[in-house]
XYZ file of C-alpha atoms in Angstrom:
600
model
C 36.247 -8.858 5.725
C 35.746 -10.593 2.443
C 36.563 -7.177 0.737
C 39.784 -6.655 2.454
C 40.937 -10.229 1.906
C 40.237 -9.586 -1.669
C 42.359 -6.428 -2.006
C 45.206 -8.077 -0.379
C 44.911 -10.808 -2.909
C 45.025 -8.209 -5.673
C 48.150 -6.569 -4.066
C 50.051 -9.861 -4.105
C 48.965 -10.687 -7.711
C 51.653 -10.974 -10.293
C 51.317 -8.893 -13.185
C 51.184 -10.588 -16.513
C 54.177 -10.802 -18.575
C 54.161 -9.881 -21.979
C 54.038 -13.570 -23.476
C 50.713 -14.241 -21.312
C 47.219 -13.095 -21.783
C 44.390 -12.477 -19.200
C 40.724 -12.397 -20.453
C 38.536 -9.599 -19.227
C 35.911 -11.914 -18.174
C 38.229 -14.188 -15.999
C 38.829 -12.812 -12.681
C 41.995 -13.961 -10.730
C 41.668 -17.034 -8.295
C 42.621 -14.966 -5.388
C 39.497 -12.623 -5.742
C 37.144 -15.530 -6.485
C 38.581 -17.360 -3.308
C 37.774 -14.112 -1.288
C 34.184 -14.168 -2.190
C 33.676 -17.891 -2.589
C 35.622 -19.741 0.323
C 36.889 -23.032 -0.676
C 36.693 -22.117 -4.290
C 40.449 -23.265 -5.346
C 39.717 -26.699 -3.793
C 36.452 -27.095 -5.692
C 37.842 -25.740 -9.010
C 40.860 -28.002 -8.702
C 38.564 -31.184 -7.951
C 36.432 -30.373 -11.036
C 39.502 -29.708 -13.085
C 40.959 -32.899 -12.235
C 37.720 -35.109 -12.374
C 36.158 -33.654 -15.320
C 38.845 -31.703 -16.942
C 36.512 -28.468 -16.907
C 38.041 -25.143 -15.770
C 34.975 -23.187 -14.046
C 37.030 -20.077 -13.639
C 35.458 -18.375 -16.705
C 31.675 -19.366 -15.748
C 32.134 -17.966 -12.156
C 33.727 -14.916 -13.499
C 30.893 -14.149 -15.992
C 28.412 -14.712 -13.408
C 29.916 -12.311 -11.179
C 30.138 -9.756 -13.933
C 26.578 -9.996 -14.772
C 25.624 -9.995 -10.905
C 27.603 -6.882 -10.559
C 26.221 -5.042 -13.633
C 22.623 -6.049 -12.756
C 23.238 -4.457 -9.097
C 24.736 -1.270 -10.604
C 21.792 -0.933 -13.077
C 19.193 -1.525 -10.292
C 21.018 1.207 -8.106
C 20.990 3.701 -10.847
C 17.374 2.994 -12.025
C 16.129 3.352 -8.433
C 17.824 6.753 -8.038
C 16.966 7.931 -11.493
C 13.311 6.928 -10.980
C 13.074 8.675 -7.635
C 14.569 11.906 -9.203
C 11.867 11.510 -12.141
C 9.069 10.871 -9.813
C 9.878 13.712 -7.673
C 10.301 16.222 -10.691
C 8.320 15.040 -13.457
C 5.222 13.281 -12.263
C 2.054 14.143 -10.344
C 0.232 12.517 -7.704
C -3.409 12.539 -5.952
C -3.840 10.565 -3.009
C -7.632 9.330 -2.149
C -8.529 8.020 1.399
C -10.947 4.955 1.423
C -13.127 7.092 3.748
C -14.058 9.305 1.033
C -16.730 9.040 -1.628
C -14.270 9.472 -4.519
C -12.542 6.394 -3.418
C -15.824 4.488 -4.182
C -16.165 6.377 -7.443
C -12.751 5.431 -8.625
C -12.773 1.772 -7.717
C -16.139 1.491 -9.274
C -14.680 2.819 -12.574
C -11.454 0.815 -12.430
C -13.623 -2.264 -11.892
C -15.109 -2.088 -15.516
C -11.765 -0.965 -17.265
C -9.306 -3.284 -18.821
C -6.962 -3.015 -15.869
C -9.356 -5.391 -13.860
C -9.239 -7.766 -16.678
C -5.661 -8.077 -17.722
C -4.076 -7.433 -14.279
C -2.326 -10.463 -12.579
C -3.102 -9.096 -9.019
C -6.818 -8.862 -8.609
C -9.082 -8.864 -5.450
C -12.599 -10.781 -5.721
C -15.703 -9.399 -3.853
C -19.167 -10.794 -3.591
C -21.019 -10.131 -6.849
C -24.180 -8.455 -5.352
C -24.012 -6.426 -2.301
C -27.655 -5.914 -1.450
C -31.078 -7.019 -2.280
C -31.671 -4.131 -4.847
C -28.742 -5.207 -7.195
C -31.089 -8.052 -8.404
C -32.027 -6.954 -12.091
C -33.094 -8.535 -15.020
C -29.774 -8.136 -16.759
C -27.994 -9.639 -13.639
C -28.440 -13.346 -14.324
C -31.803 -12.866 -15.496
C -34.962 -13.851 -13.510
C -35.364 -17.641 -13.351
C -38.537 -19.284 -14.530
C -40.146 -20.440 -11.075
C -42.793 -22.816 -10.464
C -45.758 -21.033 -8.900
C -46.656 -24.469 -7.028
C -43.367 -24.601 -5.402
C -41.546 -22.745 -2.823
C -38.721 -20.792 -3.811
C -35.242 -21.991 -2.797
C -32.184 -19.774 -2.689
C -29.754 -22.113 -1.490
C -27.470 -22.019 -4.476
C -28.721 -18.569 -5.770
C -25.964 -16.441 -4.410
C -23.253 -18.940 -5.597
C -24.341 -18.590 -9.168
C -23.846 -14.735 -8.954
C -20.304 -14.112 -10.824
C -17.936 -12.423 -8.354
C -16.520 -8.633 -9.016
C -12.887 -8.009 -9.371
C -11.004 -5.224 -8.481
C -7.204 -4.478 -8.505
C -5.326 -5.732 -5.645
C -2.874 -4.201 -3.466
C 0.282 -3.167 -5.245
C 0.931 -0.977 -8.511
C -1.176 -1.202 -11.637
C -0.777 0.704 -14.934
C -3.396 1.662 -17.466
C -4.010 4.042 -20.433
C -6.883 6.402 -20.534
C -7.296 8.724 -23.382
C -3.885 7.999 -24.617
C -2.101 8.926 -21.409
C -0.401 6.479 -19.055
C -1.641 6.414 -15.483
C -0.506 4.481 -12.375
C -2.809 3.244 -9.781
C -1.136 2.359 -6.274
C -3.359 0.581 -3.721
C -1.787 0.307 -0.277
C -3.097 -0.857 3.082
C -1.315 -0.126 6.314
C -2.000 -0.737 9.854
C -2.467 2.222 12.294
C -2.599 2.409 15.998
C -6.120 3.755 17.318
C -6.898 4.511 20.900
C -10.541 3.144 21.377
C -12.330 3.518 24.799
C -8.894 3.722 26.334
C -7.397 0.617 24.481
C -5.026 0.717 21.755
C -6.101 -1.183 18.767
C -4.530 -1.796 15.445
C -6.675 -1.044 12.361
C -6.442 -1.180 8.627
C -6.426 1.981 6.683
C -6.456 1.937 2.931
C -5.872 4.714 0.388
C -4.975 4.856 -3.464
C -2.632 7.125 -5.210
C -3.097 8.036 -8.759
C -0.013 9.111 -10.647
C 0.484 10.389 -14.280
C 3.708 11.698 -16.187
C 3.839 15.477 -16.190
C 4.064 18.429 -13.737
C 0.365 19.187 -13.943
C -2.494 17.259 -11.863
C -5.272 18.163 -14.327
C -5.360 14.856 -15.905
C -5.793 13.135 -12.826
C -8.600 15.526 -12.052
C -10.027 14.859 -15.207
C -9.840 11.248 -14.544
C -11.456 11.543 -11.106
C -14.294 13.660 -12.801
C -14.920 10.842 -15.442
C -14.997 8.186 -12.568
C -17.418 10.358 -10.491
C -19.879 10.946 -13.633
C -19.839 7.162 -14.224
C -20.618 6.207 -10.571
C -23.238 8.933 -10.222
C -25.024 7.859 -13.657
C -25.124 4.292 -12.557
C -26.825 5.264 -9.515
C -28.893 8.393 -10.741
C -32.109 6.439 -9.929
C -30.921 5.614 -6.399
C -30.916 7.420 -3.075
C -27.859 7.082 -0.952
C -28.594 6.487 2.726
C -26.258 7.724 5.394
C -26.107 7.513 9.131
C -23.638 8.510 12.011
C -20.546 6.607 12.339
C -19.886 4.544 15.583
C -18.792 6.394 18.555
C -15.237 5.172 18.346
C -14.832 6.659 14.834
C -16.582 10.001 15.605
C -14.042 10.319 18.681
C -11.004 10.119 16.300
C -12.558 13.369 14.343
C -11.930 11.424 11.018
C -15.442 11.066 9.722
C -18.889 11.578 11.117
C -21.089 10.028 8.481
C -21.004 6.829 6.724
C -22.887 5.555 3.661
C -25.193 2.477 4.769
C -27.347 1.836 1.878
C -28.133 2.764 -1.759
C -31.815 2.283 -2.496
C -33.856 2.895 -5.681
C -35.502 6.240 -5.312
C -39.145 6.326 -4.607
C -41.403 7.956 -7.199
C -43.543 10.805 -5.875
C -46.812 9.463 -7.260
C -46.359 6.356 -4.951
C -46.783 8.611 -1.944
C -50.492 8.620 -0.835
C -51.004 12.219 0.218
C -53.506 15.010 -0.664
C -52.214 16.419 -3.979
C -52.503 19.706 -3.169
C -50.310 19.406 -0.222
C -47.813 17.172 -1.937
C -47.708 19.953 -4.766
C -47.149 22.704 -2.086
C -44.335 20.859 -0.461
C -42.467 20.107 -3.782
C -42.828 23.786 -5.044
C -41.466 25.045 -1.715
C -38.400 22.893 -1.612
C -37.970 23.433 -5.304
C -37.783 27.169 -4.880
C -35.595 26.770 -1.846
C -33.010 24.702 -3.600
C -32.644 26.859 -6.623
C -29.128 28.232 -7.016
C -29.998 31.832 -6.932
C -31.827 31.306 -3.696
C -28.759 31.544 -1.329
C -28.162 35.075 -2.699
C -31.645 36.232 -2.105
C -31.316 34.987 1.599
C -28.097 36.630 2.029
C -29.010 40.037 0.756
C -31.777 40.127 3.181
C -29.879 38.730 6.240
C -31.986 35.552 6.589
C -30.408 32.250 7.532
C -30.514 30.000 4.511
C -32.451 26.993 6.079
C -35.692 25.395 5.603
C -37.593 22.873 7.881
C -40.734 20.873 7.581
C -42.711 18.991 10.158
C -44.726 16.048 9.132
C -47.184 15.053 11.589
C -50.073 12.542 11.873
C -51.151 8.901 12.761
C -48.502 6.137 12.233
C -48.679 4.463 8.942
C -49.850 7.479 6.868
C -46.729 8.029 4.741
C -44.536 10.609 6.632
C -41.339 8.792 6.071
C -42.295 7.638 2.637
C -42.682 11.453 1.746
C -39.394 12.206 3.018
C -37.764 9.399 1.050
C -39.508 10.372 -2.189
C -38.416 14.151 -1.456
C -34.753 12.959 -1.416
C -35.223 10.868 -4.784
C -37.142 13.752 -6.610
C -34.266 16.335 -5.976
C -31.380 13.826 -6.334
C -30.123 14.441 -2.703
C -28.619 11.969 -0.073
C -30.675 11.376 2.928
C -28.979 11.745 6.341
C -30.827 9.910 9.139
C -30.232 10.910 12.840
C -31.754 8.847 15.770
C -31.904 11.135 19.015
C -32.557 8.370 21.152
C -28.993 6.754 20.465
C -27.369 6.420 23.767
C -23.758 7.235 22.516
C -25.029 10.404 20.978
C -24.065 13.491 22.627
C -24.841 17.225 22.060
C -21.272 17.756 20.827
C -21.687 14.781 18.353
C -24.932 16.229 17.185
C -23.454 19.570 16.465
C -20.402 18.095 14.758
C -23.070 16.047 12.456
C -24.766 19.174 11.407
C -21.738 21.069 10.604
C -20.336 18.152 8.674
C -23.410 18.046 6.334
C -22.884 18.800 2.502
C -24.145 21.958 1.015
C -27.341 20.476 -0.224
C -29.048 17.218 1.607
C -32.080 16.065 3.194
C -31.596 15.484 7.184
C -34.447 13.221 8.522
C -35.208 13.174 12.313
C -37.927 10.580 12.638
C -40.191 10.561 15.802
C -38.858 13.887 16.962
C -41.228 13.621 19.967
C -39.391 10.823 21.417
C -36.295 12.593 22.348
C -35.203 16.191 23.291
C -38.143 16.994 25.320
C -37.676 14.637 28.355
C -37.019 17.511 30.768
C -40.268 19.367 30.229
C -42.185 16.174 30.172
C -40.871 14.830 33.384
C -41.770 18.235 35.053
C -45.392 18.078 33.849
C -45.584 14.497 35.204
C -44.352 15.417 38.496
C -46.812 18.021 38.704
C -49.591 15.676 37.791
C -48.373 13.558 40.552
C -48.537 16.124 43.328
C -52.319 16.976 43.915
C -52.462 19.008 47.057
C -55.069 16.788 48.528
C -53.291 13.395 48.305
C -50.377 12.994 50.680
C -49.614 9.567 48.957
C -48.989 11.239 45.605
C -46.559 13.645 47.441
C -44.592 10.738 48.900
C -44.512 9.072 45.620
C -43.279 12.078 43.621
C -40.496 12.664 46.275
C -39.231 8.987 46.032
C -39.075 9.204 42.442
C -37.063 12.384 42.463
C -34.683 11.206 44.908
C -34.080 8.043 43.022
C -33.385 10.036 39.696
C -31.303 12.378 41.478
C -29.171 9.409 42.739
C -28.937 7.760 39.250
C -27.966 11.155 37.775
C -25.297 11.735 40.194
C -23.940 8.258 39.630
C -23.456 8.803 35.966
C -19.999 10.173 35.576
C -20.143 9.559 31.952
C -21.509 12.702 29.890
C -22.408 10.493 26.980
C -25.181 8.831 28.866
C -27.195 12.034 29.373
C -28.658 12.154 25.942
C -29.727 15.154 23.944
C -31.454 18.103 25.611
C -33.881 20.286 23.974
C -31.500 23.266 24.132
C -28.745 21.036 22.493
C -31.248 20.055 19.742
C -32.109 23.698 18.978
C -28.611 24.955 19.105
C -27.696 22.260 16.535
C -30.757 22.928 14.172
C -30.306 26.856 13.934
C -27.491 27.964 16.194
C -24.813 30.413 15.428
C -22.542 27.501 13.925
C -25.480 25.565 12.491
C -25.022 24.252 8.872
C -26.915 26.050 5.948
C -28.411 24.728 2.859
C -29.937 21.492 4.187
C -33.451 20.654 4.076
C -34.546 19.466 7.389
C -37.436 17.025 7.730
C -39.087 16.008 10.933
C -41.843 13.445 11.706
C -43.800 12.996 14.717
C -47.018 11.128 15.577
C -47.905 13.462 18.565
C -47.338 17.081 17.407
C -49.071 18.350 20.544
C -46.348 17.016 22.717
C -43.740 19.072 20.939
C -42.226 22.212 22.556
C -43.340 25.547 21.095
C -39.697 26.588 20.617
C -38.896 23.429 18.437
C -41.660 24.226 16.008
C -41.670 27.981 15.895
C -41.212 29.671 12.270
C -37.670 29.688 11.208
C -36.955 26.199 12.706
C -40.117 24.659 11.243
C -41.443 26.861 8.035
C -44.086 24.378 6.740
C -46.182 21.747 8.575
C -47.955 18.906 6.614
C -50.715 17.070 8.235
C -51.043 13.473 7.341
C -54.420 11.905 7.922
C -56.124 8.420 7.459
C -57.021 7.404 3.927
C -59.583 9.358 1.984
C -61.556 7.922 -0.837
C -59.181 9.146 -3.566
C -56.442 7.875 -1.729
C -57.816 4.464 -1.532
C -58.405 4.478 -5.123
C -54.728 5.507 -5.789
C -53.578 2.429 -3.531
C -55.780 -0.100 -5.308
C -54.714 1.214 -8.650
C -51.090 1.279 -7.978
C -51.206 -2.229 -6.490
C -52.932 -4.046 -9.353
C -51.414 -1.841 -12.344
C -48.942 -3.523 -14.616
C -45.354 -2.396 -14.306
C -44.273 0.169 -17.070
C -41.552 -1.801 -19.216
C -38.036 -0.037 -19.112
C -37.917 0.017 -22.908
C -40.866 2.264 -23.111
C -40.676 6.135 -22.655
C -42.824 6.547 -19.581
C -44.842 9.610 -19.006
C -42.864 12.121 -16.699
C -44.541 13.928 -13.831
C -44.364 17.794 -13.834
C -45.429 20.091 -10.995
C -48.980 21.449 -11.348
C -49.824 25.198 -10.361
C -48.932 26.319 -6.980
C -52.195 26.232 -4.820
C -53.731 29.449 -3.826
C -54.161 30.365 0.027
C -57.715 31.258 -0.352
C -58.998 28.143 -2.125
C -58.188 24.994 -4.266
C -56.984 25.275 -7.735
C -58.538 22.027 -9.017
C -61.384 19.869 -7.655
C -60.078 16.973 -5.982
C -61.566 14.031 -7.813
C -60.622 10.494 -8.510
C -59.288 11.332 -11.892
C -57.651 14.737 -11.572
C -54.471 15.829 -9.691
C -52.312 18.695 -9.190
C -49.328 16.750 -10.296
C -50.287 16.356 -13.955
C -48.815 13.750 -16.199
C -47.350 14.809 -19.383
C -44.173 14.263 -21.651
C -41.555 16.767 -20.853
C -37.726 17.193 -21.054
C -35.530 15.657 -18.486
C -34.256 18.867 -17.179
C -37.786 19.897 -16.223
C -38.784 16.706 -14.442
C -39.789 16.638 -10.970
C -39.590 12.941 -10.324
C -36.607 10.626 -9.806
C -35.270 8.932 -13.092
C -36.756 5.656 -13.960
C -34.855 2.527 -12.740
C -32.532 1.122 -15.379
C -34.705 -2.164 -15.528
C -37.907 -3.301 -14.004
C -38.109 -6.456 -12.125
C -40.313 -9.343 -13.477
C -43.047 -8.844 -11.025
C -46.103 -10.818 -11.184
C -49.167 -8.936 -12.852
C -52.901 -9.735 -13.044
C -54.690 -10.430 -16.235
C -57.014 -7.356 -15.854
C -56.637 -4.340 -18.092
C -56.030 -0.836 -16.502
C -59.640 0.240 -17.224
C -60.878 -2.899 -15.408
C -58.671 -2.229 -12.503
C -59.788 1.394 -12.191
C -63.460 0.224 -12.260
C -62.880 -2.205 -9.336
C -60.951 0.613 -7.671
C -64.085 2.825 -7.609
C -66.013 -0.184 -6.067
C -63.266 -0.767 -3.370
C -62.944 2.987 -2.441
C -66.832 3.001 -2.056
C -66.775 0.071 0.495
C -64.358 1.858 2.782
C -65.231 4.641 5.243
C -63.371 7.962 4.925
C -60.839 8.726 7.404
C -60.989 5.428 9.242
C -57.945 3.494 8.015
C -54.393 4.373 7.476
C -52.745 3.866 4.200
C -50.537 1.272 5.624
C -53.448 -0.846 6.663
C -54.962 -0.832 3.339
C -51.805 -1.493 1.723
C -51.018 -4.487 4.122
C -54.731 -6.010 3.298
C -53.894 -5.540 -0.419
C -50.411 -7.219 -0.143
C -51.846 -10.369 0.900
C -53.997 -10.311 -2.199
C -51.443 -8.703 -4.507
C -52.649 -10.853 -7.546
C -56.313 -11.245 -6.891
C -57.997 -7.721 -7.283
C -61.660 -9.405 -7.205
C -60.804 -11.381 -4.147
C -59.538 -8.257 -2.415
C -63.026 -6.415 -3.368
C -64.964 -9.437 -2.076
C -63.254 -9.671 1.296
C -62.741 -5.991 2.073
C -65.964 -5.626 3.818
C -65.286 -8.522 6.362
C -61.946 -7.213 6.804
C -63.484 -3.679 7.546
C -65.961 -4.731 10.001
C -63.534 -7.031 11.966
C -60.985 -4.237 12.213
C -63.701 -1.727 13.364
C -65.167 -3.939 15.970
C -61.672 -4.864 17.189
C -61.037 -1.176 17.672
C -64.141 -0.725 19.263
C -63.590 -3.427 21.883
C -60.136 -1.956 22.497
C -61.486 1.395 23.189
C -64.069 0.201 25.568
C -61.556 -2.222 27.430
C -63.013 -5.264 26.341
C -60.343 -7.618 25.310
C -60.696 -11.050 24.019
C -58.256 -13.896 24.956
C -57.199 -15.553 21.792
C -56.405 -19.321 22.141
């Protein structure tokens, strides 16, 4: 309506005569009246009271506004056409590991220092981030308790670019980072829930995405180099996320890699496992398997009493070969056979899959049948009645379960996930158990379990290693540590080296980085308390300590727990080990004989 009014005003406007002049910047009063109702009254009032004609000022403002609107419109369409035909894009979803790589790299760039739109995050994300370079280790009074009330508050926060557009230069080229967050409707357990989904878009000028790919590679190399001494731990995503088929695995922790020499195990067995896995992971091995029609899989079973180092060896293997470790709990009530198969097919080409306490799941059907047979002796009617009642109750409970998710993992489902037709190849499967005799033969047959490693209670040499490692001083990060190289492959008909306290199949010597079979050293060592004893004195005390403990009676975890309570007093540990040994053996004997004591 205002535009029509302005056009009618223009139509009735008198043309200027020859002796009159109209400025380009001065619009007719009728036009201004159409856009600003009451303009003539306001203009006349100001002219009469102040003697100032605002027509020129208002006309200039209208012209500037129109010019700015036109330029904005032209710039918008020109930029859209330019972005469409002369710029390249790569979008990265927040669920992908590349997102973490890029954001961690961006965090240390100038864009995170000069941008006016930043997002603050907690400076330390886990306990492993405490290094000497991070604030430094404070001076603590050994006679007072440590107070962490203000410790986290002193850690400086980390800053990342916030949501929006950020521009930065890399190697002389202009890049644009667009960080966006949007809400998406998801169906979770039959209920529609709004969830935030985040992604970033990297843009550069040019019709090729190669510069962006190079930038992503730089960010990835920076991230991996920063965490080269760490092992990434992944676990299955929650049930609602797996049901959306968006992602199956999630990163739960990044921990320092465990050095192989800290694993208390017979050196011959340790060397045999490392050599076998190293040969399996060699880049030329998949072609060798394919040419002979053999599935490219390898499985290992670690069995022995609790506390003997089965899980520790699995962590050390992941750190030695620089692989992520994927942990699966078969007793998870939300885990179905379909989910398990999806998890194995979603594994990367090379990784470590850890199935702990494999005897606790997957064999329930056969174990229940064995228990029923034991409860049905032919000469006991009461046992028959009890077995029938138990079977009837279980049948009713099973019929009442309409949800397939509550049925758990069966033995056949586990076997199909491990080496079925659609099973993943290239992974290192590690299974641990405390009771190898309870495992079904189909689970541990060759092809599914290719090597069995038996863990026993501590031997004399292992006790010596535990004591020496506990009280030896830490290696300074500035010194070049002696790397560990694999020794010769043990022969099947005998032992290559004599197993003594001072010799090992893992011989230490200086070697090149690419030949190292141990994880890289941590960037910095913590300021842990050390003892005033020299290494030679510690070794002498360790020999006496090992002589006072019987062979194959105590687990490494028990001995380590005893030493931890005396971690700065090796002589006290030597003096008190006999009383601890006798007390623990006596308690075991009383438990075995059924004589329990009431502790007040």
